[in-house]
Amino acid sequence: PTERCNFACTFCSSSSIAEGQKLQDDLGLDKVFQFLDRYPETRTIIVNGGDPLMMKPDYYWEMIKGIEERGMNTSISLTTNLWDYWLHPDKWVPLFKHHKIGVTTSFNYGETRRITRKENFTEKIFLKIWTKFKEDVGYGLDFISVITEENVDKAIDNVRLAKHLGVECKLNYAMASGEESVPYPVGKMYEIYAKIYKEGLGL
């Protein structure tokens, strides 16, 4: 629903929006409901961004209300860095506990996922947020890792971490956005997948 993000990851197009450049307007709920009215069989709305938590919780409460008023079984899946939750947990926990809301987060080793241009999102920080979420909401978070030339040597470590935590890690290749001028080669991703399979880390 938004291009806004509170992180500065090197591989993300939200990080490359120039200072002062006009963002696209946030997605109005009227557009969401128009879509749902047209496709009432929709089972899941996957929300990414930008970061979904740059929207106010009321945005999602209204979305839930619209879904329930339509008698739909649609759920909402938020893919978020959880930084605003970390800073303001009371603002988000009631929403995260709603039965129609699911949350996935993101982490990868290396220096591509950044809180600011100079501060990396480290394993230590990630695990603090991951643990707090599990305590507050009641389940361990699956996460997405984005692979680039800069962090490919640590790609399998992300999957090992997920295995250690008892959750799943989805490896995505970086697209041509942010500071990435070309996408990470899909063929090389298959080589990583093969290593994951050989190590017994796959599903």
PDB file of C-alpha atoms in Angstrom:
ATOM      1  CA  PRO A   1       0.000   0.000   0.000  1.00  0.00           C
ATOM      2  CA  THR A   2       2.987   2.351   0.329  1.00  0.00           C
ATOM      3  CA  GLU A   3       6.437   2.968  -1.092  1.00  0.00           C
ATOM      4  CA  ARG A   4       7.576   4.416   2.239  1.00  0.00           C
ATOM      5  CA  CYS A   5      10.092   2.461   4.308  1.00  0.00           C
ATOM      6  CA  ASN A   6      12.033   3.095   7.503  1.00  0.00           C
ATOM      7  CA  PHE A   7      15.003   0.949   6.400  1.00  0.00           C
ATOM      8  CA  ALA A   8      17.739   1.665   3.861  1.00  0.00           C
ATOM      9  CA  CYS A   9      18.476  -1.753   2.335  1.00  0.00           C
ATOM     10  CA  THR A  10      20.792  -1.699  -0.652  1.00  0.00           C
ATOM     11  CA  PHE A  11      18.702  -4.077  -2.790  1.00  0.00           C
ATOM     12  CA  CYS A  12      15.338  -2.330  -2.399  1.00  0.00           C
ATOM     13  CA  SER A  13      13.790   0.262  -4.683  1.00  0.00           C
ATOM     14  CA  SER A  14      12.316   2.073  -1.671  1.00  0.00           C
ATOM     15  CA  SER A  15      15.879   2.887  -0.615  1.00  0.00           C
ATOM     16  CA  SER A  16      16.675   4.502  -3.958  1.00  0.00           C
ATOM     17  CA  ILE A  17      13.875   7.068  -3.913  1.00  0.00           C
ATOM     18  CA  ALA A  18      15.675  10.376  -4.136  1.00  0.00           C
ATOM     19  CA  GLU A  19      15.290  12.980  -1.404  1.00  0.00           C
ATOM     20  CA  GLY A  20      12.377  15.219  -2.251  1.00  0.00           C
ATOM     21  CA  GLN A  21      11.098  12.907  -4.998  1.00  0.00           C
ATOM     22  CA  LYS A  22       7.342  12.559  -4.926  1.00  0.00           C
ATOM     23  CA  LEU A  23       6.191   9.137  -3.817  1.00  0.00           C
ATOM     24  CA  GLN A  24       3.146   7.520  -5.286  1.00  0.00           C
ATOM     25  CA  ASP A  25       0.150   8.071  -3.083  1.00  0.00           C
ATOM     26  CA  ASP A  26      -0.587   5.350  -0.540  1.00  0.00           C
ATOM     27  CA  LEU A  27      -3.129   2.835  -1.762  1.00  0.00           C
ATOM     28  CA  GLY A  28      -6.631   3.784  -0.678  1.00  0.00           C
ATOM     29  CA  LEU A  29      -8.830   1.098   0.847  1.00  0.00           C
ATOM     30  CA  ASP A  30     -11.447   1.825  -1.783  1.00  0.00           C
ATOM     31  CA  LYS A  31      -9.093   0.228  -4.325  1.00  0.00           C
ATOM     32  CA  VAL A  32      -8.630  -2.823  -2.087  1.00  0.00           C
ATOM     33  CA  PHE A  33     -12.369  -3.253  -1.720  1.00  0.00           C
ATOM     34  CA  GLN A  34     -12.956  -2.759  -5.450  1.00  0.00           C
ATOM     35  CA  PHE A  35     -10.542  -5.622  -6.041  1.00  0.00           C
ATOM     36  CA  LEU A  36     -12.190  -7.849  -3.441  1.00  0.00           C
ATOM     37  CA  ASP A  37     -15.648  -7.134  -4.855  1.00  0.00           C
ATOM     38  CA  ARG A  38     -14.363  -8.167  -8.273  1.00  0.00           C
ATOM     39  CA  TYR A  39     -12.484 -11.235  -6.979  1.00  0.00           C
ATOM     40  CA  PRO A  40     -14.451 -12.479  -3.943  1.00  0.00           C
ATOM     41  CA  GLU A  41     -12.613 -15.824  -4.028  1.00  0.00           C
ATOM     42  CA  THR A  42      -9.385 -14.080  -2.907  1.00  0.00           C
ATOM     43  CA  ARG A  43      -7.919 -16.102  -0.036  1.00  0.00           C
ATOM     44  CA  THR A  44      -4.920 -13.987   0.971  1.00  0.00           C
ATOM     45  CA  ILE A  45      -3.883 -10.380   0.576  1.00  0.00           C
ATOM     46  CA  ILE A  46      -0.076 -10.253   0.729  1.00  0.00           C
ATOM     47  CA  VAL A  47       1.050  -6.819   1.883  1.00  0.00           C
ATOM     48  CA  ASN A  48       4.631  -5.695   1.335  1.00  0.00           C
ATOM     49  CA  GLY A  49       6.030  -2.368   0.312  1.00  0.00           C
ATOM     50  CA  GLY A  50       7.812  -0.162   1.236  1.00  0.00           C
ATOM     51  CA  ASP A  51       7.083  -1.470   4.676  1.00  0.00           C
ATOM     52  CA  PRO A  52       3.483  -2.265   5.669  1.00  0.00           C
ATOM     53  CA  LEU A  53       3.955  -0.784   9.138  1.00  0.00           C
ATOM     54  CA  MET A  54       4.478   2.645   7.621  1.00  0.00           C
ATOM     55  CA  MET A  55       0.684   2.615   7.376  1.00  0.00           C
ATOM     56  CA  LYS A  56      -1.287   3.143  10.585  1.00  0.00           C
ATOM     57  CA  PRO A  57      -2.846   0.093  12.253  1.00  0.00           C
ATOM     58  CA  ASP A  58      -6.267   1.617  11.503  1.00  0.00           C
ATOM     59  CA  TYR A  59      -5.642   0.939   7.805  1.00  0.00           C
ATOM     60  CA  TYR A  60      -5.557  -2.799   8.488  1.00  0.00           C
ATOM     61  CA  TRP A  61      -8.399  -2.727  11.015  1.00  0.00           C
ATOM     62  CA  GLU A  62     -10.552  -1.089   8.322  1.00  0.00           C
ATOM     63  CA  MET A  63      -9.412  -3.723   5.829  1.00  0.00           C
ATOM     64  CA  ILE A  64     -10.437  -6.475   8.250  1.00  0.00           C
ATOM     65  CA  LYS A  65     -13.785  -4.784   8.801  1.00  0.00           C
ATOM     66  CA  GLY A  66     -14.402  -4.602   5.044  1.00  0.00           C
ATOM     67  CA  ILE A  67     -13.510  -8.275   4.618  1.00  0.00           C
ATOM     68  CA  GLU A  68     -15.805  -9.330   7.455  1.00  0.00           C
ATOM     69  CA  GLU A  69     -18.680  -7.170   6.205  1.00  0.00           C
ATOM     70  CA  ARG A  70     -18.412  -9.010   2.888  1.00  0.00           C
ATOM     71  CA  GLY A  71     -18.467 -12.391   4.652  1.00  0.00           C
ATOM     72  CA  MET A  72     -15.171 -13.337   3.014  1.00  0.00           C
ATOM     73  CA  ASN A  73     -12.579 -15.849   4.247  1.00  0.00           C
ATOM     74  CA  THR A  74      -9.732 -13.625   3.081  1.00  0.00           C
ATOM     75  CA  SER A  75      -6.688 -13.309   5.343  1.00  0.00           C
ATOM     76  CA  ILE A  76      -3.988 -10.618   5.350  1.00  0.00           C
ATOM     77  CA  SER A  77      -0.287 -11.461   5.291  1.00  0.00           C
ATOM     78  CA  LEU A  78       2.110  -8.658   6.230  1.00  0.00           C
ATOM     79  CA  THR A  79       5.742  -8.892   5.089  1.00  0.00           C
ATOM     80  CA  THR A  80       7.528  -6.351   7.271  1.00  0.00           C
ATOM     81  CA  ASN A  81      10.876  -5.512   8.827  1.00  0.00           C
ATOM     82  CA  LEU A  82       8.921  -5.039  12.123  1.00  0.00           C
ATOM     83  CA  TRP A  83      10.933  -1.969  13.085  1.00  0.00           C
ATOM     84  CA  ASP A  84       7.893   0.120  13.994  1.00  0.00           C
ATOM     85  CA  TYR A  85       6.607  -2.818  16.074  1.00  0.00           C
ATOM     86  CA  TRP A  86       9.984  -2.952  17.854  1.00  0.00           C
ATOM     87  CA  LEU A  87       9.725   0.762  18.657  1.00  0.00           C
ATOM     88  CA  HIS A  88       5.965   0.739  19.465  1.00  0.00           C
ATOM     89  CA  PRO A  89       4.845  -2.826  20.291  1.00  0.00           C
ATOM     90  CA  ASP A  90       1.568  -1.819  21.968  1.00  0.00           C
ATOM     91  CA  LYS A  91       0.514  -0.142  18.748  1.00  0.00           C
ATOM     92  CA  TRP A  92       0.755  -3.403  16.760  1.00  0.00           C
ATOM     93  CA  VAL A  93       0.294  -6.414  19.049  1.00  0.00           C
ATOM     94  CA  PRO A  94      -3.552  -6.358  19.064  1.00  0.00           C
ATOM     95  CA  LEU A  95      -3.562  -6.339  15.251  1.00  0.00           C
ATOM     96  CA  PHE A  96      -0.939  -9.080  14.993  1.00  0.00           C
ATOM     97  CA  LYS A  97      -3.024 -11.291  17.287  1.00  0.00           C
ATOM     98  CA  HIS A  98      -6.121 -11.008  15.082  1.00  0.00           C
ATOM     99  CA  HIS A  99      -6.980 -14.320  13.433  1.00  0.00           C
ATOM    100  CA  LYS A 100      -7.061 -12.761   9.963  1.00  0.00           C
ATOM    101  CA  ILE A 101      -3.515 -11.370  10.239  1.00  0.00           C
ATOM    102  CA  GLY A 102      -0.307 -13.280   9.546  1.00  0.00           C
ATOM    103  CA  VAL A 103       3.170 -11.799   9.718  1.00  0.00           C
ATOM    104  CA  THR A 104       6.399 -12.653   7.929  1.00  0.00           C
ATOM    105  CA  THR A 105       9.617 -10.726   8.418  1.00  0.00           C
ATOM    106  CA  SER A 106      12.976 -10.347   6.717  1.00  0.00           C
ATOM    107  CA  PHE A 107      16.611 -10.886   7.545  1.00  0.00           C
ATOM    108  CA  ASN A 108      19.808 -11.763   5.764  1.00  0.00           C
ATOM    109  CA  TYR A 109      23.419 -11.940   6.799  1.00  0.00           C
ATOM    110  CA  GLY A 110      25.842  -9.423   5.352  1.00  0.00           C
ATOM    111  CA  GLU A 111      25.660  -5.672   4.915  1.00  0.00           C
ATOM    112  CA  THR A 112      22.779  -5.286   2.455  1.00  0.00           C
ATOM    113  CA  ARG A 113      19.907  -5.078   4.946  1.00  0.00           C
ATOM    114  CA  ARG A 114      20.303  -1.776   6.720  1.00  0.00           C
ATOM    115  CA  ILE A 115      18.442   0.236   9.335  1.00  0.00           C
ATOM    116  CA  THR A 116      20.227   3.335   8.075  1.00  0.00           C
ATOM    117  CA  ARG A 117      22.869   3.815   5.406  1.00  0.00           C
ATOM    118  CA  LYS A 118      25.495   3.289   8.113  1.00  0.00           C
ATOM    119  CA  GLU A 119      23.815   0.806  10.476  1.00  0.00           C
ATOM    120  CA  ASN A 120      23.353  -2.816   9.461  1.00  0.00           C
ATOM    121  CA  PHE A 121      20.434  -4.941  10.583  1.00  0.00           C
ATOM    122  CA  THR A 122      22.462  -7.544  12.452  1.00  0.00           C
ATOM    123  CA  GLU A 123      21.605 -11.031  13.659  1.00  0.00           C
ATOM    124  CA  LYS A 124      21.670  -9.756  17.244  1.00  0.00           C
ATOM    125  CA  ILE A 125      19.030  -7.097  16.505  1.00  0.00           C
ATOM    126  CA  PHE A 126      16.954  -9.489  14.417  1.00  0.00           C
ATOM    127  CA  LEU A 127      16.881 -12.121  17.173  1.00  0.00           C
ATOM    128  CA  LYS A 128      15.810  -9.566  19.776  1.00  0.00           C
ATOM    129  CA  ILE A 129      12.842  -8.565  17.594  1.00  0.00           C
ATOM    130  CA  TRP A 130      12.072 -12.171  16.608  1.00  0.00           C
ATOM    131  CA  THR A 131      12.068 -13.302  20.249  1.00  0.00           C
ATOM    132  CA  LYS A 132       9.933 -10.387  21.414  1.00  0.00           C
ATOM    133  CA  PHE A 133       7.389 -11.069  18.656  1.00  0.00           C
ATOM    134  CA  LYS A 134       7.172 -14.726  19.690  1.00  0.00           C
ATOM    135  CA  GLU A 135       6.608 -13.704  23.314  1.00  0.00           C
ATOM    136  CA  ASP A 136       4.045 -11.010  22.422  1.00  0.00           C
ATOM    137  CA  VAL A 137       2.119 -12.734  19.632  1.00  0.00           C
ATOM    138  CA  GLY A 138       2.681 -16.413  20.247  1.00  0.00           C
ATOM    139  CA  TYR A 139       4.493 -17.824  17.212  1.00  0.00           C
ATOM    140  CA  GLY A 140       7.931 -17.777  15.622  1.00  0.00           C
ATOM    141  CA  LEU A 141       8.263 -15.787  12.436  1.00  0.00           C
ATOM    142  CA  ASP A 142       9.248 -17.196   9.062  1.00  0.00           C
ATOM    143  CA  PHE A 143      11.489 -14.796   7.191  1.00  0.00           C
ATOM    144  CA  ILE A 144      12.654 -13.802   3.731  1.00  0.00           C
ATOM    145  CA  SER A 145      16.319 -13.354   2.790  1.00  0.00           C
ATOM    146  CA  VAL A 146      17.343 -11.430  -0.313  1.00  0.00           C
ATOM    147  CA  ILE A 147      20.483 -12.692  -2.040  1.00  0.00           C
ATOM    148  CA  THR A 148      22.910 -10.415  -3.855  1.00  0.00           C
ATOM    149  CA  GLU A 149      26.499 -10.749  -5.097  1.00  0.00           C
ATOM    150  CA  GLU A 150      27.572  -9.120  -1.819  1.00  0.00           C
ATOM    151  CA  ASN A 151      26.000 -11.689   0.511  1.00  0.00           C
ATOM    152  CA  VAL A 152      25.773 -14.879  -1.582  1.00  0.00           C
ATOM    153  CA  ASP A 153      28.514 -16.548   0.475  1.00  0.00           C
ATOM    154  CA  LYS A 154      26.193 -16.341   3.496  1.00  0.00           C
ATOM    155  CA  ALA A 155      22.983 -17.393   1.712  1.00  0.00           C
ATOM    156  CA  ILE A 156      22.821 -20.872   3.214  1.00  0.00           C
ATOM    157  CA  ASP A 157      23.507 -19.427   6.688  1.00  0.00           C
ATOM    158  CA  ASN A 158      20.080 -17.756   6.552  1.00  0.00           C
ATOM    159  CA  VAL A 159      18.453 -21.158   6.033  1.00  0.00           C
ATOM    160  CA  ARG A 160      20.532 -22.671   8.831  1.00  0.00           C
ATOM    161  CA  LEU A 161      19.342 -19.909  11.150  1.00  0.00           C
ATOM    162  CA  ALA A 162      15.713 -20.611  10.233  1.00  0.00           C
ATOM    163  CA  LYS A 163      16.223 -24.317  10.881  1.00  0.00           C
ATOM    164  CA  HIS A 164      17.727 -23.480  14.294  1.00  0.00           C
ATOM    165  CA  LEU A 165      14.703 -21.294  15.122  1.00  0.00           C
ATOM    166  CA  GLY A 166      12.225 -23.905  13.872  1.00  0.00           C
ATOM    167  CA  VAL A 167      10.840 -21.697  11.105  1.00  0.00           C
ATOM    168  CA  GLU A 168      11.224 -21.324   7.345  1.00  0.00           C
ATOM    169  CA  CYS A 169      13.474 -19.018   5.350  1.00  0.00           C
ATOM    170  CA  LYS A 170      12.536 -18.132   1.797  1.00  0.00           C
ATOM    171  CA  LEU A 171      15.524 -17.138  -0.319  1.00  0.00           C
ATOM    172  CA  ASN A 172      14.746 -14.498  -2.931  1.00  0.00           C
ATOM    173  CA  TYR A 173      17.172 -13.222  -5.523  1.00  0.00           C
ATOM    174  CA  ALA A 174      17.685  -9.465  -5.635  1.00  0.00           C
ATOM    175  CA  MET A 175      15.887  -7.659  -8.432  1.00  0.00           C
ATOM    176  CA  ALA A 176      17.339  -4.705 -10.325  1.00  0.00           C
ATOM    177  CA  SER A 177      16.333  -2.044  -7.823  1.00  0.00           C
ATOM    178  CA  GLY A 178      17.889   0.073  -5.116  1.00  0.00           C
ATOM    179  CA  GLU A 179      21.652  -0.029  -5.583  1.00  0.00           C
ATOM    180  CA  GLU A 180      21.330  -3.276  -7.579  1.00  0.00           C
ATOM    181  CA  SER A 181      21.700  -2.453 -11.264  1.00  0.00           C
ATOM    182  CA  VAL A 182      21.079  -6.052 -12.415  1.00  0.00           C
ATOM    183  CA  PRO A 183      19.135  -8.908 -10.832  1.00  0.00           C
ATOM    184  CA  TYR A 184      21.012 -11.711  -9.117  1.00  0.00           C
ATOM    185  CA  PRO A 185      21.235 -14.582 -11.660  1.00  0.00           C
ATOM    186  CA  VAL A 186      18.501 -17.174 -11.254  1.00  0.00           C
ATOM    187  CA  GLY A 187      20.896 -19.923 -12.324  1.00  0.00           C
ATOM    188  CA  LYS A 188      23.132 -19.166  -9.354  1.00  0.00           C
ATOM    189  CA  MET A 189      20.096 -19.317  -7.075  1.00  0.00           C
ATOM    190  CA  TYR A 190      19.486 -22.900  -8.229  1.00  0.00           C
ATOM    191  CA  GLU A 191      23.047 -23.750  -7.202  1.00  0.00           C
ATOM    192  CA  ILE A 192      22.239 -22.440  -3.708  1.00  0.00           C
ATOM    193  CA  TYR A 193      18.974 -24.401  -3.631  1.00  0.00           C
ATOM    194  CA  ALA A 194      20.916 -27.567  -4.533  1.00  0.00           C
ATOM    195  CA  LYS A 195      23.315 -26.994  -1.617  1.00  0.00           C
ATOM    196  CA  ILE A 196      20.360 -26.474   0.725  1.00  0.00           C
ATOM    197  CA  TYR A 197      18.800 -29.723  -0.463  1.00  0.00           C
ATOM    198  CA  LYS A 198      22.082 -31.668  -0.094  1.00  0.00           C
ATOM    199  CA  GLU A 199      22.480 -30.381   3.463  1.00  0.00           C
ATOM    200  CA  GLY A 200      18.958 -31.559   4.311  1.00  0.00           C
ATOM    201  CA  LEU A 201      17.690 -28.040   4.989  1.00  0.00           C
ATOM    202  CA  GLY A 202      14.921 -28.015   2.387  1.00  0.00           C
ATOM    203  CA  LEU A 203      11.269 -28.803   3.015  1.00  0.00           C
TER     204      LEU A 203
END
